[in-house]
Short mmCIF file of C-alpha atoms and ligand atoms in Angstrom, two decimals:
data_model
loop_
_atom_site.label_atom_id
_atom_site.label_comp_id
_atom_site.label_asym_id
_atom_site.label_seq_id
_atom_site.Cartn_x
_atom_site.Cartn_y
_atom_site.Cartn_z
CA UNK A 1342 -1.48 -12.67 12.44
CA UNK A 1343 -3.93 -15.46 12.36
CA UNK A 1344 -3.96 -18.19 10.16
CA UNK A 1345 -0.15 -18.28 9.42
CA UNK A 1346 0.54 -20.21 6.05
CA UNK A 1347 3.98 -21.58 5.15
CA UNK A 1348 4.47 -22.87 1.68
CA UNK A 1349 7.84 -24.76 1.42
CA UNK A 1350 6.87 -26.96 -1.51
CA UNK A 1351 6.87 -24.63 -4.16
CA UNK A 1352 8.08 -26.23 -7.73
CA UNK A 1353 11.01 -24.68 -8.97
CA UNK A 1354 10.20 -24.72 -12.52
CA UNK A 1355 12.80 -22.42 -14.19
CA UNK A 1356 12.07 -20.72 -17.67
CA UNK A 1357 15.32 -21.22 -19.11
CA UNK A 1358 14.46 -19.72 -22.84
CA UNK A 1359 12.98 -16.52 -20.81
CA UNK A 1360 15.81 -16.04 -18.65
CA UNK A 1361 18.24 -16.38 -21.89
CA UNK A 1362 16.39 -13.82 -23.71
CA UNK A 1363 16.20 -11.30 -20.72
CA UNK A 1364 19.97 -11.79 -20.04
CA UNK A 1365 20.47 -11.28 -23.73
CA UNK A 1366 22.35 -14.54 -24.17
CA UNK A 1367 19.88 -16.44 -26.42
CA UNK A 1368 21.71 -15.86 -29.47
CA UNK A 1369 25.09 -16.86 -27.99
CA UNK A 1370 25.28 -20.54 -27.63
CA UNK A 1371 28.55 -20.77 -25.44
CA UNK A 1372 27.01 -18.49 -23.08
CA UNK A 1373 23.62 -20.11 -23.31
CA UNK A 1374 25.14 -23.46 -22.68
CA UNK A 1375 27.12 -22.29 -19.56
CA UNK A 1376 23.81 -20.74 -18.24
CA UNK A 1377 22.02 -23.90 -18.82
CA UNK A 1378 24.54 -25.45 -16.81
CA UNK A 1379 23.92 -23.37 -13.97
CA UNK A 1380 20.18 -23.45 -14.28
CA UNK A 1381 20.23 -27.15 -13.88
CA UNK A 1382 22.25 -27.02 -10.51
CA UNK A 1383 19.88 -24.50 -9.30
CA UNK A 1384 16.74 -26.59 -10.45
CA UNK A 1385 18.36 -29.36 -8.24
CA UNK A 1386 18.81 -27.19 -5.33
CA UNK A 1387 16.60 -24.54 -5.23
CA UNK A 1388 13.73 -24.48 -2.52
CA UNK A 1389 11.66 -20.98 -2.99
CA UNK A 1390 9.44 -20.43 0.10
CA UNK A 1391 6.45 -18.08 1.20
CA UNK A 1392 4.66 -17.41 4.46
CA UNK A 1393 1.71 -15.18 5.03
CA UNK A 1394 -1.21 -14.55 7.29
CA UNK A 1395 -4.43 -12.87 7.94
CA UNK A 1396 -4.48 -9.67 9.95
CA UNK A 1397 -7.24 -7.19 10.69
CA UNK A 1398 -7.12 -3.31 10.18
CA UNK A 1399 -7.84 -2.07 13.96
CA UNK A 1400 -8.02 1.43 12.69
CA UNK A 1401 -6.86 4.23 10.28
CA UNK A 1402 -5.31 7.81 10.34
CA UNK A 1403 -4.77 10.23 7.49
CA UNK A 1404 -1.10 8.94 7.39
CA UNK A 1405 -1.48 5.27 8.14
CA UNK A 1406 -3.15 1.99 9.57
CA UNK A 1407 -3.02 0.09 12.72
CA UNK A 1408 -2.67 -3.67 12.11
CA UNK A 1409 -2.73 -6.13 15.10
CA UNK A 1410 -2.08 -3.14 17.17
CA UNK A 1411 1.16 -1.98 15.13
CA UNK A 1412 1.01 1.40 13.30
CA UNK A 1413 2.22 0.96 9.73
CA UNK A 1414 3.01 4.68 8.52
CA UNK A 1415 2.30 5.41 4.85
CA UNK A 1416 -0.64 7.59 3.27
CA UNK A 1417 -0.69 5.60 0.06
CA UNK A 1418 -1.26 2.40 2.05
CA UNK A 1419 -3.82 3.95 3.92
CA UNK A 1420 -5.81 5.31 0.82
CA UNK A 1421 -5.33 1.85 -0.88
CA UNK A 1422 -6.62 -0.18 1.98
CA UNK A 1423 -9.57 2.42 2.63
CA UNK A 1424 -12.57 -0.24 1.66
CA UNK A 1425 -10.38 -3.32 3.27
CA UNK A 1426 -10.99 -4.69 6.82
CA UNK A 1427 -8.21 -7.24 6.37
CA UNK A 1428 -4.61 -7.69 5.00
CA UNK A 1429 -2.43 -10.33 4.48
CA UNK A 1430 1.25 -9.69 5.36
CA UNK A 1431 3.81 -12.00 3.74
CA UNK A 1432 7.22 -12.78 3.18
CA UNK A 1433 8.54 -14.66 -0.12
CA UNK A 1434 12.14 -15.81 -0.70
CA UNK A 1435 14.43 -17.61 -3.01
CA UNK A 1436 15.34 -19.77 -0.01
CA UNK A 1437 18.64 -20.31 2.04
CA UNK A 1438 19.75 -23.03 -0.11
CA UNK A 1439 19.78 -20.90 -3.13
CA UNK A 1440 21.22 -18.22 -1.19
CA UNK A 1441 24.28 -20.40 -0.36
CA UNK A 1442 24.68 -21.54 -3.94
CA UNK A 1443 24.83 -18.14 -5.44
CA UNK A 1444 27.36 -17.00 -3.14
CA UNK A 1445 29.82 -19.78 -4.20
CA UNK A 1446 30.53 -18.04 -7.79
CA UNK A 1447 33.46 -15.96 -7.93
CA UNK A 1448 33.02 -15.28 -11.77
CA UNK A 1449 31.20 -11.79 -12.27
CA UNK A 1450 28.88 -13.09 -15.02
CA UNK A 1451 28.11 -16.11 -13.39
CA UNK A 1452 27.15 -14.30 -10.23
CA UNK A 1453 24.86 -12.23 -12.19
CA UNK A 1454 23.32 -15.14 -13.87
CA UNK A 1455 23.07 -16.64 -10.56
CA UNK A 1456 21.23 -13.72 -9.39
CA UNK A 1457 18.91 -13.66 -12.28
CA UNK A 1458 17.79 -17.46 -11.35
CA UNK A 1459 17.39 -16.51 -7.64
CA UNK A 1460 15.44 -14.02 -8.52
CA UNK A 1461 13.09 -16.14 -10.48
CA UNK A 1462 12.79 -18.34 -7.55
CA UNK A 1463 11.55 -15.35 -5.57
CA UNK A 1464 9.01 -14.38 -8.10
CA UNK A 1465 7.78 -18.21 -8.18
CA UNK A 1466 7.15 -18.07 -4.54
CA UNK A 1467 5.23 -15.00 -5.12
CA UNK A 1468 2.98 -16.58 -7.53
CA UNK A 1469 2.33 -19.33 -5.38
CA UNK A 1470 1.31 -17.22 -2.46
CA UNK A 1471 -0.78 -15.30 -4.30
CA UNK A 1472 -2.50 -18.33 -5.86
CA UNK A 1473 -2.82 -19.92 -2.32
CA UNK A 1474 -4.22 -16.54 -0.83
CA UNK A 1475 -6.96 -16.66 -3.48
CA UNK A 1476 -7.93 -20.33 -2.81
CA UNK A 1477 -7.89 -20.27 0.97
CA UNK A 1478 -9.37 -16.57 1.57
CA UNK A 1479 -11.16 -15.84 -1.95
CA UNK A 1480 -9.86 -12.49 -1.76
CA UNK A 1481 -10.71 -11.72 -5.30
CA UNK A 1482 -8.60 -8.80 -6.68
CA UNK A 1483 -5.56 -7.91 -4.68
CA UNK A 1484 -2.75 -5.45 -4.85
CA UNK A 1485 0.50 -5.11 -3.01
CA UNK A 1486 2.72 -2.80 -1.17
CA UNK A 1487 6.10 -3.18 -0.10
CA UNK A 1488 8.00 -1.26 2.43
CA UNK A 1489 11.30 0.55 0.72
CA UNK A 1490 9.72 0.62 -2.73
CA UNK A 1491 8.35 4.02 -2.36
CA UNK A 1492 9.39 7.29 -0.65
CA UNK A 1493 6.04 7.31 1.18
CA UNK A 1494 6.36 3.68 2.77
CA UNK A 1495 10.40 3.79 3.43
CA UNK A 1496 12.55 0.60 4.20
CA UNK A 1497 12.66 1.19 8.04
CA UNK A 1498 8.68 0.27 7.89
CA UNK A 1499 10.17 -3.36 7.69
CA UNK A 1500 10.30 -3.32 11.61
CA UNK A 1501 6.51 -2.91 12.13
CA UNK A 1502 5.79 -5.21 9.33
CA UNK A 1503 8.09 -7.75 10.79
CA UNK A 1504 6.25 -7.28 14.32
CA UNK A 1505 3.04 -7.87 12.46
CA UNK A 1506 4.44 -11.21 11.11
CA UNK A 1507 5.87 -12.56 14.37
CA UNK A 1508 7.82 -16.02 13.76
CA UNK A 1509 6.62 -16.44 10.28
CA UNK A 1510 9.65 -15.07 8.46
CA UNK A 1511 12.13 -17.31 10.71
CA UNK A 1512 10.16 -20.43 9.91
CA UNK A 1513 11.52 -20.07 6.17
CA UNK A 1514 14.77 -18.93 7.09
CA UNK A 1515 14.38 -15.13 6.51
CA UNK A 1516 15.87 -12.63 8.74
CA UNK A 1517 15.79 -8.74 9.03
CA UNK A 1518 19.13 -6.77 9.77
CA UNK A 1519 19.36 -3.39 11.81
CA UNK A 1520 19.35 -1.74 8.74
CA UNK A 1521 16.15 -3.54 7.42
CA UNK A 1522 17.79 -5.60 4.98
CA UNK A 1523 16.46 -9.27 4.71
CA UNK A 1524 18.60 -12.31 4.39
CA UNK A 1525 18.42 -14.13 1.90
CA UNK A 1526 18.99 -11.09 -0.19
CA UNK A 1527 16.41 -12.38 -2.81
CA UNK A 1528 13.39 -11.88 -0.53
CA UNK A 1529 10.37 -9.78 -0.83
CA UNK A 1530 8.16 -8.86 1.97
CA UNK A 1531 4.88 -6.69 1.87
CA UNK A 1532 1.17 -6.62 2.33
CA UNK A 1533 -1.42 -7.95 0.08
CA UNK A 1534 -4.93 -6.34 0.44
CA UNK A 1535 -8.12 -6.64 -1.36
CA UNK A 1536 -8.87 -3.61 -3.77
CA UNK A 1537 -11.07 -2.66 -6.63
CA UNK A 1538 -8.42 -0.36 -7.80
CA UNK A 1539 -5.45 -1.66 -9.94
CA UNK A 1540 -2.46 -0.63 -7.89
CA UNK A 1541 1.37 -1.05 -8.46
CA UNK A 1542 4.09 0.70 -6.62
CA UNK A 1543 5.69 1.41 -9.84
CA UNK A 1544 2.89 3.61 -10.87
CA UNK A 1545 4.29 6.14 -8.35
CA UNK A 1546 7.85 5.39 -8.88
CA UNK A 1547 9.91 7.57 -11.04
CA UNK A 1548 12.97 5.32 -11.46
CA UNK A 1549 13.93 5.30 -15.26
CA UNK A 1550 14.71 2.17 -17.12
CA UNK A 1551 14.15 0.06 -14.20
CA UNK A 1552 14.01 -3.69 -15.42
CA UNK A 1553 11.36 -4.76 -12.82
CA UNK A 1554 8.89 -2.03 -13.82
CA UNK A 1555 5.27 -3.54 -13.83
CA UNK A 1556 3.22 -0.54 -14.70
CA UNK A 1557 4.00 3.06 -16.27
CA UNK A 1558 4.90 5.91 -14.01
CA UNK A 1559 2.14 8.31 -13.62
CA UNK A 1560 3.26 11.47 -12.46
CA UNK A 1561 -0.22 13.03 -11.44
CA UNK A 1562 -1.34 9.98 -9.68
CA UNK A 1563 -0.11 11.12 -5.96
CA UNK A 1564 -1.90 14.45 -6.33
CA UNK A 1565 -5.04 12.77 -7.64
CA UNK A 1566 -5.43 9.92 -5.58
CA UNK A 1567 -3.35 10.09 -2.25
CA UNK A 1568 -2.86 13.94 -1.80
CA UNK A 1569 -4.79 15.18 1.24
CA UNK A 1570 -4.67 14.56 4.94
CA UNK A 1571 -1.63 15.24 6.30
CA UNK A 1572 0.37 12.67 4.68
CA UNK A 1573 4.17 12.83 3.64
CA UNK A 1574 4.70 12.10 -0.17
S1 SF4 B 2664 9.68 0.89 -11.14
FE1 SF4 B 2664 11.08 -0.80 -10.59
S2 SF4 B 2664 12.19 0.17 -8.54
FE2 SF4 B 2664 10.17 1.50 -9.09
S3 SF4 B 2664 8.54 0.48 -7.71
FE3 SF4 B 2664 8.76 -0.43 -9.94
S4 SF4 B 2664 10.08 -2.30 -9.82
FE4 SF4 B 2664 10.32 -1.01 -7.77
#
């Protein structure tokens, strides 16, 4: 990538009422009090972070694209970036500080709450990255794809994505295991790209009752928009 950007000063402002509601403990004062205590601790410790860079699409085939000389294999990605010439590979994380803090809990319930707090840290980092990208690159409307969220772009595609990112993830303490899992666990990697078409991975994902769903599943979308070429579904 070129123009690598590192965001390490992201305000960690937890939406405690929103989290209480999401965790369904807003009507339970004792739980709410315990949770607020945890949120207070996390707010003092948490340092969500993000890195991203600019990369150019060298070429495209039916089943993928070549970015900075590295092949990314996904029919859906290939179709989604058909009008783009540049992409923005990124990693965001809740940060090693919160990861260590989260591991200190032995109580199942507190672990679950700590997870929700860490996830919000990751989300704040993602919002900060999108805002920074927009400010610096005037990328306009963008969409995102993440290795591992669709069968079409499986988890092992983390390897080429990290190859494109180079040393950027390590700068914010994120590493990739041999089984393509990131540490800290509450990290998200992917590509953002300019697009005029609204796209969310969830539109192609049939998972039922997913708490993270951002768009309705559209069973006919793959056939309508992405079938063709020799791509695998
Ligand atoms: S529905 Fe859930 S699992 Fe599927 S892509 Fe969306 S967030 Fe991920």
